[in-house]
Amino acid sequence: MSFENQTVSVHYARAVADAAISRGYSVETLMRSAAINENLLESDDIRITPEQLAYLMRAAWQLEDDEFLGMAGVTSRHGVFTLMAKQAVHCKNLRGVYRHLCRFYNLCTTAFELSFSFDERLARMSMKLSQPEYDKHHMLIDFLLLLWHRFPAWLVGNRIPLNGVYFDFPKPAHSAEYRLLFPCPAHYDRESSYFTFSSELLTLPVVQTPETLKTHLRRAPLDWFKRQNFYPTYTRKILDTLTSDDGFENWQFEEIAESMAMTTRTLRRKLTEERTSFQEIKNIARRDTAIHLLSQKNLPIASIAHQLGYSDAPSFSRAFKEWTGVTPKSYKR
């Protein structure tokens, strides 16, 4: 078992569906492509797998021939990002990648304006939508900022720790997702949307090749969604421990503290500082792993309950309904 199977809010699937409907496309076809039941879109508590969101976006790109998914007021034909990426892989370093990215999109679209700047301490990648009223769920801004962060990081083969991410809109209802999307504090009501990181990283060389890029693009956008495992230090360590094997019930808080060479009191204080608790972390791990396992066709619910450390299927069902608003049986159906 791996916590790589982090889940994402159904908010993003709903945003893709709403944009498709507003342009006259059938949402049924899109949902079928991603194995998402349309009824799930009605609940804010539902979460889906990264695979489902990736399949949904890929289907929308192909159906609508618009990489902006109808959320920008103007379209960008499917394949434009690939063209940019095939040029970016030949850049010398991270600074060159960001400069190329901005030049490319500022030349080929009026959907938004990109700008990149840096000083001795911080680098800043900014964007401003020309017609933000089309991005009513903030899906496009979220996705593009994610893309401007994750793809350059892949090109240089290094994580890019962010100092902060900033949005030009008020704090949205789905703001809890940002701790998964961006490994840094989030801020709102700014003049534009942007993120900052250390200028020291700008000299990192591009290590990918045209051949590795082909594989990366064939998987897109899945890899960008699956790398959502950005949690504070001790939360991350506990999640890794809980999901390192198939037995959630095998780990107790005392044992985890001992494995991290600290007392339970110290670890509990660290978690309080990170605004969480052991039970909350355990529930997150169980919930997201349950959603991943329920997407496997031939895995019985009773087996999933046992794998997650529940004594019986009804106990698991009650917990799952509390997390998502639906029963495991309904979700699997």
XYZ file of C-alpha atoms in Angstrom:
333
model
C 0.000 0.000 0.000
C 1.260 3.471 -0.768
C -0.051 6.876 0.214
C 0.773 7.930 -3.315
C -2.928 7.254 -3.900
C -3.940 10.560 -2.313
C -7.502 11.581 -3.153
C -8.851 14.922 -4.345
C -12.098 16.760 -3.756
C -15.013 16.157 -6.121
C -15.120 19.970 -6.345
C -12.711 19.776 -9.291
C -14.748 17.165 -11.146
C -17.846 19.315 -10.641
C -16.013 22.347 -12.046
C -15.048 20.429 -15.200
C -18.613 19.144 -15.575
C -20.212 22.573 -15.081
C -17.933 24.160 -17.658
C -18.704 21.394 -20.163
C -22.457 21.746 -19.640
C -22.276 25.532 -20.083
C -20.750 24.930 -23.532
C -23.375 22.398 -24.562
C -21.402 19.184 -24.067
C -22.846 16.035 -22.537
C -21.458 15.498 -19.064
C -22.537 11.854 -19.133
C -19.810 10.967 -21.624
C -17.146 12.707 -19.564
C -18.207 11.075 -16.316
C -18.279 7.641 -17.912
C -14.714 8.136 -19.173
C -13.553 8.768 -15.600
C -15.753 6.091 -13.966
C -17.475 8.785 -11.896
C -21.170 8.489 -11.074
C -22.896 11.795 -11.781
C -24.717 11.574 -8.439
C -21.384 11.909 -6.642
C -21.042 15.462 -7.958
C -23.859 16.593 -5.668
C -21.976 16.053 -2.387
C -19.174 18.335 -1.223
C -17.801 15.562 1.002
C -17.078 13.099 -1.811
C -13.486 12.524 -2.852
C -12.174 10.870 -5.996
C -8.889 9.285 -7.003
C -6.189 11.151 -8.938
C -6.743 8.653 -11.754
C -10.416 9.614 -12.026
C -9.652 13.329 -12.191
C -6.883 12.733 -14.732
C -9.155 10.630 -16.967
C -11.893 13.248 -16.671
C -9.634 16.117 -17.704
C -8.116 14.113 -20.533
C -11.588 13.259 -21.831
C -12.619 16.930 -21.584
C -9.501 18.058 -23.474
C -10.241 15.630 -26.288
C -13.981 16.268 -26.444
C -13.797 20.060 -26.244
C -10.384 20.550 -27.907
C -9.636 23.181 -25.278
C -6.870 22.832 -22.707
C -8.479 25.655 -20.719
C -11.689 23.577 -20.405
C -13.959 26.498 -21.267
C -12.831 28.383 -18.160
C -10.895 31.203 -19.802
C -13.248 32.925 -22.251
C -10.912 31.924 -25.103
C -9.769 28.452 -26.100
C -6.371 26.785 -26.318
C -6.383 23.802 -28.646
C -5.408 20.420 -27.255
C -1.681 20.021 -27.937
C -0.531 23.574 -27.196
C 1.000 22.562 -23.860
C 2.848 19.711 -25.579
C 4.346 22.183 -28.037
C 5.528 24.398 -25.162
C 6.932 21.383 -23.275
C 8.898 20.100 -26.282
C 10.703 23.437 -26.367
C 11.091 23.733 -22.585
C 12.969 20.427 -22.324
C 15.837 22.063 -24.233
C 16.179 24.973 -21.766
C 19.414 25.162 -19.817
C 18.044 25.567 -16.292
C 14.964 26.362 -14.193
C 15.267 30.095 -14.822
C 15.207 29.423 -18.562
C 12.150 27.182 -18.201
C 10.108 29.868 -16.467
C 11.179 32.542 -18.919
C 10.260 30.304 -21.852
C 6.908 29.368 -20.299
C 5.946 33.029 -19.900
C 7.100 34.054 -23.375
C 5.290 31.144 -24.991
C 1.871 31.637 -23.424
C 1.972 35.432 -23.535
C 2.510 35.106 -27.304
C -0.086 32.421 -28.044
C -3.051 33.323 -25.824
C -4.924 36.290 -24.371
C -6.545 34.095 -21.700
C -4.100 35.284 -19.069
C -0.879 37.187 -18.606
C 2.137 35.442 -17.111
C 5.113 37.135 -15.520
C 8.270 35.828 -13.916
C 10.620 37.851 -11.736
C 13.313 37.255 -9.146
C 15.775 39.018 -6.897
C 18.603 37.748 -4.703
C 16.184 36.018 -2.339
C 12.884 35.071 -4.001
C 11.574 34.090 -7.432
C 7.950 34.795 -8.303
C 5.721 33.184 -10.945
C 2.513 35.202 -11.470
C -0.621 34.927 -13.578
C -3.721 37.047 -14.078
C -6.808 35.797 -15.915
C -8.200 38.209 -18.510
C -11.797 37.058 -17.945
C -11.975 35.527 -14.446
C -15.779 35.339 -14.577
C -15.447 32.180 -16.695
C -13.428 30.488 -13.941
C -16.223 30.598 -11.382
C -14.938 27.570 -9.412
C -11.287 28.801 -9.545
C -10.455 25.485 -11.187
C -8.341 27.008 -13.961
C -6.215 29.096 -11.611
C -5.703 26.147 -9.270
C -4.751 23.839 -12.124
C -2.433 26.249 -13.916
C -0.568 27.269 -10.768
C -0.179 23.569 -10.000
C 1.115 23.005 -13.526
C 3.558 25.944 -13.412
C 4.938 24.436 -10.185
C 4.965 20.697 -10.890
C 6.093 20.573 -14.524
C 9.232 22.743 -14.107
C 10.090 20.714 -10.996
C 9.884 17.539 -13.086
C 12.103 19.066 -15.772
C 14.903 19.761 -13.283
C 14.348 16.535 -11.355
C 13.945 18.327 -8.019
C 11.144 19.434 -5.747
C 10.631 23.175 -5.637
C 9.728 24.101 -2.041
C 7.337 27.039 -2.118
C 7.487 29.964 0.299
C 3.866 30.904 -0.311
C 0.994 30.701 -2.775
C -1.262 33.714 -3.334
C -4.699 33.998 -4.967
C -6.547 36.993 -6.380
C -9.870 35.867 -4.896
C -11.330 35.423 -1.383
C -10.751 32.201 0.543
C -12.897 29.577 -1.248
C -14.940 26.748 0.246
C -12.434 24.197 -1.080
C -9.399 25.917 0.459
C -8.547 22.794 2.488
C -7.346 21.253 -0.795
C -4.531 23.749 -1.018
C -2.448 22.022 1.628
C -2.444 19.036 -0.732
C -1.814 21.005 -3.906
C 0.802 23.431 -2.631
C 3.376 22.736 0.137
C 3.194 26.183 1.716
C 0.874 28.731 3.380
C -1.958 30.051 1.177
C -3.004 33.722 1.051
C -6.019 35.397 -0.558
C -7.364 38.663 -1.977
C -4.111 39.594 -3.725
C -3.703 41.630 -6.908
C -2.794 38.514 -8.908
C -2.302 34.794 -8.372
C 1.283 33.660 -7.879
C 3.729 31.593 -5.896
C 7.237 32.275 -4.644
C 10.292 30.114 -4.042
C 14.013 30.522 -3.368
C 16.022 32.127 -6.165
C 18.840 29.707 -5.382
C 16.894 27.023 -7.262
C 16.929 28.916 -10.559
C 20.328 27.507 -11.529
C 19.131 23.888 -11.289
C 19.831 22.303 -14.690
C 17.155 20.668 -16.835
C 17.817 16.920 -16.603
C 14.912 15.506 -18.618
C 15.220 14.595 -22.293
C 12.850 14.546 -25.268
C 12.479 10.787 -24.730
C 11.519 11.036 -21.049
C 9.179 13.895 -21.963
C 7.229 11.602 -24.312
C 6.467 9.236 -21.437
C 5.607 12.107 -19.113
C 3.147 13.616 -21.587
C 1.462 10.266 -22.211
C 0.646 10.120 -18.483
C -0.397 13.760 -18.178
C -2.102 15.078 -16.142
C -1.977 12.096 -13.760
C 1.503 12.665 -12.338
C 0.711 16.282 -11.503
C -2.286 15.187 -9.432
C -0.675 12.223 -7.701
C 2.107 14.283 -6.205
C -0.147 15.832 -3.608
C 1.612 14.432 -0.567
C 2.595 17.791 0.892
C 2.000 17.696 4.630
C 3.898 19.188 7.569
C 6.896 17.163 8.737
C 5.433 15.025 11.531
C 2.055 14.566 9.847
C 3.896 13.323 6.777
C 6.026 10.890 8.802
C 2.993 9.371 10.517
C 1.129 9.032 7.217
C 4.123 7.257 5.709
C 4.292 4.906 8.683
C 0.575 4.108 8.624
C 0.592 3.363 4.904
C 3.883 1.474 4.778
C 2.088 -1.885 4.935
C -1.395 -3.348 4.859
C -2.104 -3.213 8.568
C -3.431 0.030 9.993
C -4.268 -1.834 13.184
C -0.610 -2.802 13.633
C 0.435 0.710 14.562
C -0.302 2.432 17.849
C 0.587 6.013 18.700
C 3.152 4.899 21.292
C 4.911 2.669 18.774
C 5.025 5.415 16.168
C 6.486 7.887 18.668
C 9.125 5.319 19.616
C 9.993 4.694 15.966
C 10.543 8.452 15.586
C 12.792 8.511 18.706
C 10.565 10.807 20.745
C 8.094 10.618 23.590
C 4.343 10.504 22.984
C 4.039 13.862 24.723
C 6.573 15.470 22.363
C 4.973 13.965 19.265
C 1.508 15.029 20.403
C 2.801 18.579 20.888
C 4.344 18.546 17.402
C 1.025 17.465 15.910
C -0.800 20.197 17.813
C 1.623 22.719 16.311
C 0.751 21.297 12.881
C -2.957 21.686 13.776
C -3.825 18.009 13.627
C -3.989 14.844 15.748
C -3.101 11.185 15.425
C -6.748 10.190 14.981
C -7.289 12.793 12.276
C -4.209 11.585 10.387
C -5.348 7.982 10.743
C -8.783 8.908 9.393
C -7.233 10.709 6.396
C -5.072 7.684 5.597
C -7.982 5.290 5.969
C -10.384 7.450 3.956
C -8.071 7.974 1.005
C -6.902 4.370 0.948
C -10.536 3.214 1.153
C -11.488 5.348 -1.849
C -8.565 3.938 -3.811
C -9.437 0.342 -2.880
C -13.132 0.823 -3.621
C -12.183 1.812 -7.162
C -10.762 -1.712 -7.644
C -13.493 -3.807 -9.266
C -12.894 -7.217 -7.684
C -12.079 -6.258 -4.098
C -14.924 -7.078 -1.639
C -15.937 -4.420 0.880
C -15.371 -6.853 3.766
C -11.788 -7.356 2.599
C -11.236 -3.588 2.411
C -12.636 -3.169 5.930
C -10.207 -5.787 7.267
C -7.281 -4.242 5.388
C -8.035 -0.858 6.973
C -8.108 -2.329 10.483
C -11.871 -2.447 11.108
C -13.335 -5.358 13.032
C -16.225 -5.757 10.602
C -17.767 -4.276 7.458
C -20.570 -2.358 9.260
C -17.995 -0.424 11.339
C -16.116 0.504 8.198
C -19.377 1.459 6.462
C -20.366 3.838 9.272
C -16.953 5.512 9.222
C -16.912 5.826 5.439
C -20.380 7.386 5.381
C -19.263 9.895 8.019
C -16.257 10.840 5.846
C -18.018 11.064 2.493
C -21.786 11.127 3.037
C -22.351 7.825 1.186
C -21.851 4.153 2.067
C -18.983 2.099 0.604
C -21.535 0.055 -1.324
C -23.065 3.158 -2.899
C -19.656 4.616 -3.697
C -18.445 1.368 -5.286
C -21.630 1.094 -7.334
